[in-house]
Short mmCIF file of C-alpha atoms in Angstrom, two decimals:
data_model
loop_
_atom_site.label_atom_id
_atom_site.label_comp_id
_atom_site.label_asym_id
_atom_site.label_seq_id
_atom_site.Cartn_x
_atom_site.Cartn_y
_atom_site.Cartn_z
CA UNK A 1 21.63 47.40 15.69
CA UNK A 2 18.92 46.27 18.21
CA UNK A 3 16.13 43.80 17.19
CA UNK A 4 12.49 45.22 18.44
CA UNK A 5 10.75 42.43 20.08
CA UNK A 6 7.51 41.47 18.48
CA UNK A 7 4.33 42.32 20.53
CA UNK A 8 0.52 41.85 19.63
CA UNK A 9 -0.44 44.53 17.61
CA UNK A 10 2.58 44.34 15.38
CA UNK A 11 2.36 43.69 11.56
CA UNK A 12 4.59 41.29 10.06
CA UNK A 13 4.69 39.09 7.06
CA UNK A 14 3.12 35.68 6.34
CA UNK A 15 1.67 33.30 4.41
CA UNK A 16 -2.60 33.97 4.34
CA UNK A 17 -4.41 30.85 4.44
CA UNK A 18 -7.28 32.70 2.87
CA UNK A 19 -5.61 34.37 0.01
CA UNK A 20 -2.75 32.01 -0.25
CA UNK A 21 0.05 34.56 -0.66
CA UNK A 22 2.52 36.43 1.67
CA UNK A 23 1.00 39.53 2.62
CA UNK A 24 0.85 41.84 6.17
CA UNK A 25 -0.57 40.45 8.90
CA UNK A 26 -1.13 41.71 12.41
CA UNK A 27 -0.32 39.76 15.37
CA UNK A 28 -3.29 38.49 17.69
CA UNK A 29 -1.69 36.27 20.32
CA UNK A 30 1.48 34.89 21.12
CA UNK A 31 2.86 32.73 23.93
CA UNK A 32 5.96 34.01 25.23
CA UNK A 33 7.94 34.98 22.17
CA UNK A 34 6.09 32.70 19.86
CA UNK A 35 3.64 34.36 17.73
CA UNK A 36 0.38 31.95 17.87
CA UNK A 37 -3.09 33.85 16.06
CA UNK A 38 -2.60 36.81 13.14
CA UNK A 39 -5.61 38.43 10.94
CA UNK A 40 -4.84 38.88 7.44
CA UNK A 41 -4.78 42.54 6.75
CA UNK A 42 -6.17 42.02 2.97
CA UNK A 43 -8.94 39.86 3.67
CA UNK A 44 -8.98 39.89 7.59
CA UNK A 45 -9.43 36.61 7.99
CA UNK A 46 -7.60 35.02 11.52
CA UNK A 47 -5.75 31.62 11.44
CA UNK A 48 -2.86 30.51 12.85
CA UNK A 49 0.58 31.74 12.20
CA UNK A 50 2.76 29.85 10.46
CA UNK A 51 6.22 30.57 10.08
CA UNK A 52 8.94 30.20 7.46
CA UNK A 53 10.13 26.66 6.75
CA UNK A 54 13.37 26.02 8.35
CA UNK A 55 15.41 23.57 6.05
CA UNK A 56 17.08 20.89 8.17
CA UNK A 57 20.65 19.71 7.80
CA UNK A 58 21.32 16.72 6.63
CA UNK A 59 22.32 14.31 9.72
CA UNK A 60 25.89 13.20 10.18
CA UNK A 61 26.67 10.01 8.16
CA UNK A 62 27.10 6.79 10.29
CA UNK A 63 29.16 4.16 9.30
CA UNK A 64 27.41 0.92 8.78
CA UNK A 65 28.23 -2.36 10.93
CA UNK A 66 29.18 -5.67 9.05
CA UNK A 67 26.04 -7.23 9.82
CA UNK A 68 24.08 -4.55 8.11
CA UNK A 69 26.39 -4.50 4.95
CA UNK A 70 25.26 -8.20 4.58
CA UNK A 71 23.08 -9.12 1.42
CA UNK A 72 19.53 -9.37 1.86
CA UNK A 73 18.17 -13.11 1.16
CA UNK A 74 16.49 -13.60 -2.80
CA UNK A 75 12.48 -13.84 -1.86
CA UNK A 76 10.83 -16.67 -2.67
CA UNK A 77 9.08 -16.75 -6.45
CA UNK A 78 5.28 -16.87 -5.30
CA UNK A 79 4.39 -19.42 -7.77
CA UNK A 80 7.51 -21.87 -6.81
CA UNK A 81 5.86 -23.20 -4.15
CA UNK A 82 2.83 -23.99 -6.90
CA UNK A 83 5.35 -25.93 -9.02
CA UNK A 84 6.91 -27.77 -6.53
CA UNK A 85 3.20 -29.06 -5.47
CA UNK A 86 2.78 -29.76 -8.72
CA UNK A 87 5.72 -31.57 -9.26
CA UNK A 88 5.21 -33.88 -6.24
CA UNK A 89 1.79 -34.68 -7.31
CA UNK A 90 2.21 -34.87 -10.87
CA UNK A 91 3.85 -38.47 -11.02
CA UNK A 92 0.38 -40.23 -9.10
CA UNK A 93 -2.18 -38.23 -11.29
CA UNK A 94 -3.64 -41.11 -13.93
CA UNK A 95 -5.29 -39.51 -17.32
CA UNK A 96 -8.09 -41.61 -17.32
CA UNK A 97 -9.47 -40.82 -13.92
CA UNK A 98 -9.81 -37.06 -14.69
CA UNK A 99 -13.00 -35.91 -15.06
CA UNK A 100 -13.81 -33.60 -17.56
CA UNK A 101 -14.57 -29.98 -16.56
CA UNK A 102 -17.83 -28.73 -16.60
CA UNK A 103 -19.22 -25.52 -15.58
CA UNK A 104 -22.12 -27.08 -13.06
CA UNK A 105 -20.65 -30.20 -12.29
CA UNK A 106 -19.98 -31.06 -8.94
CA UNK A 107 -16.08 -32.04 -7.92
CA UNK A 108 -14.47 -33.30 -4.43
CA UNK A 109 -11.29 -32.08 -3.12
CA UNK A 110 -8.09 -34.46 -4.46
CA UNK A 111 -10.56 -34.42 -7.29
CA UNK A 112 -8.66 -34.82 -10.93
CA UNK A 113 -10.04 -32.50 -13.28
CA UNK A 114 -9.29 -32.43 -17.22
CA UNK A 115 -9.85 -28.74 -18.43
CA UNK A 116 -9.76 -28.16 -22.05
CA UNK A 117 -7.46 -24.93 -21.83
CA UNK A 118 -5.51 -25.54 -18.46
CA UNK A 119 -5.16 -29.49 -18.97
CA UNK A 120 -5.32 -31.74 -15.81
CA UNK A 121 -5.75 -30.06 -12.28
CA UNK A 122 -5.93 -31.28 -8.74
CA UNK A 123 -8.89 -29.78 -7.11
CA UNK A 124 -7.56 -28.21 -3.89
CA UNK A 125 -10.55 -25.98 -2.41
CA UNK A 126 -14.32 -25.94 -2.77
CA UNK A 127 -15.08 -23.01 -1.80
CA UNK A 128 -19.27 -22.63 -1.42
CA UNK A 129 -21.54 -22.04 -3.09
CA UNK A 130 -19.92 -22.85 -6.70
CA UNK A 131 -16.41 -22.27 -6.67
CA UNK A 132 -13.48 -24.34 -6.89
CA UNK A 133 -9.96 -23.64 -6.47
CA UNK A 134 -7.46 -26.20 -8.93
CA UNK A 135 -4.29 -26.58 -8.66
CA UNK A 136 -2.65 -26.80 -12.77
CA UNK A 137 0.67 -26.81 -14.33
CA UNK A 138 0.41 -22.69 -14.52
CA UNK A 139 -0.46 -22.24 -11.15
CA UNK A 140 -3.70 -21.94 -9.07
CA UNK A 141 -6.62 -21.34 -10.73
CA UNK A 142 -10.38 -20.27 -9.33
CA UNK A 143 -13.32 -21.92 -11.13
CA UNK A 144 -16.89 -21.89 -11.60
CA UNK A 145 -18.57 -25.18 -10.66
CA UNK A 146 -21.93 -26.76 -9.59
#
């Protein structure tokens, strides 16, 4: 059985754009073989064809190498690098030169701070105009200050 060619002018079936279903459409341009423009005959509204999806098949497996098989290195817990600061400064820190937190008070960095929910900080960054970044036990924390 003999295929007819497709020409401009034909009707075929796609997808409308406009009404958003398969209906007849009639060809308006093509390059070569490939059928570019068609005009809905339901609405006749023109866009560009759009043919059926072709489903692609699934690429031959390759076998994986030895150094690709290796296990991926455990990341780093974020705050572990907090605790070991922590830890190293932890041992110099003396209670009674803390300074007790306050709100507007004014704090250097290497500053000891004694907060009444975090406990005793290290102040690491002053950031301007009143915040402070201090290192605790937790972790980092961001504060308000003077």
């Amino acid at each position: 059985m003999a295929i007819k060619k497709l020409a401009a002018g034909d009707c075929i079936e796609a997808r409308c754009t406009r009404c958003r279903a398969v209906l007849n459409h009639t060809i308006v341009a093509m390059v070569g073989e490939k059928i570019i423009r068609v005009e809905c005959n339901t609405c006749r509204g023109m866009h560009n064809y759009r043919g059926e999806k072709t489903t692609k098949e699934p690429a031959a497996r390759t076998t994986r190498t030895a150094a690709a098989a290796a296990p991926r290195k455990a990341r780093k817990d974020p705050g572990a690098a907090e605790r070991e600061e922590w830890e190293s400064l932890s041992p110099a820190m003396e209670q009674g030169r803390a300074l007790p937190y306050d709100m507007n008070g004014k704090f250097r960095v290497n500053s000891l701070v004694a907060h009444p929910v975090f406990g005793l900080g290290v102040v690491k960054v002053v950031v301007p105009p009143n915040k402070m970044q201090v290192l605790f036990q937790d972790g980092k924390k961001l504060l308000r200050c003077g």
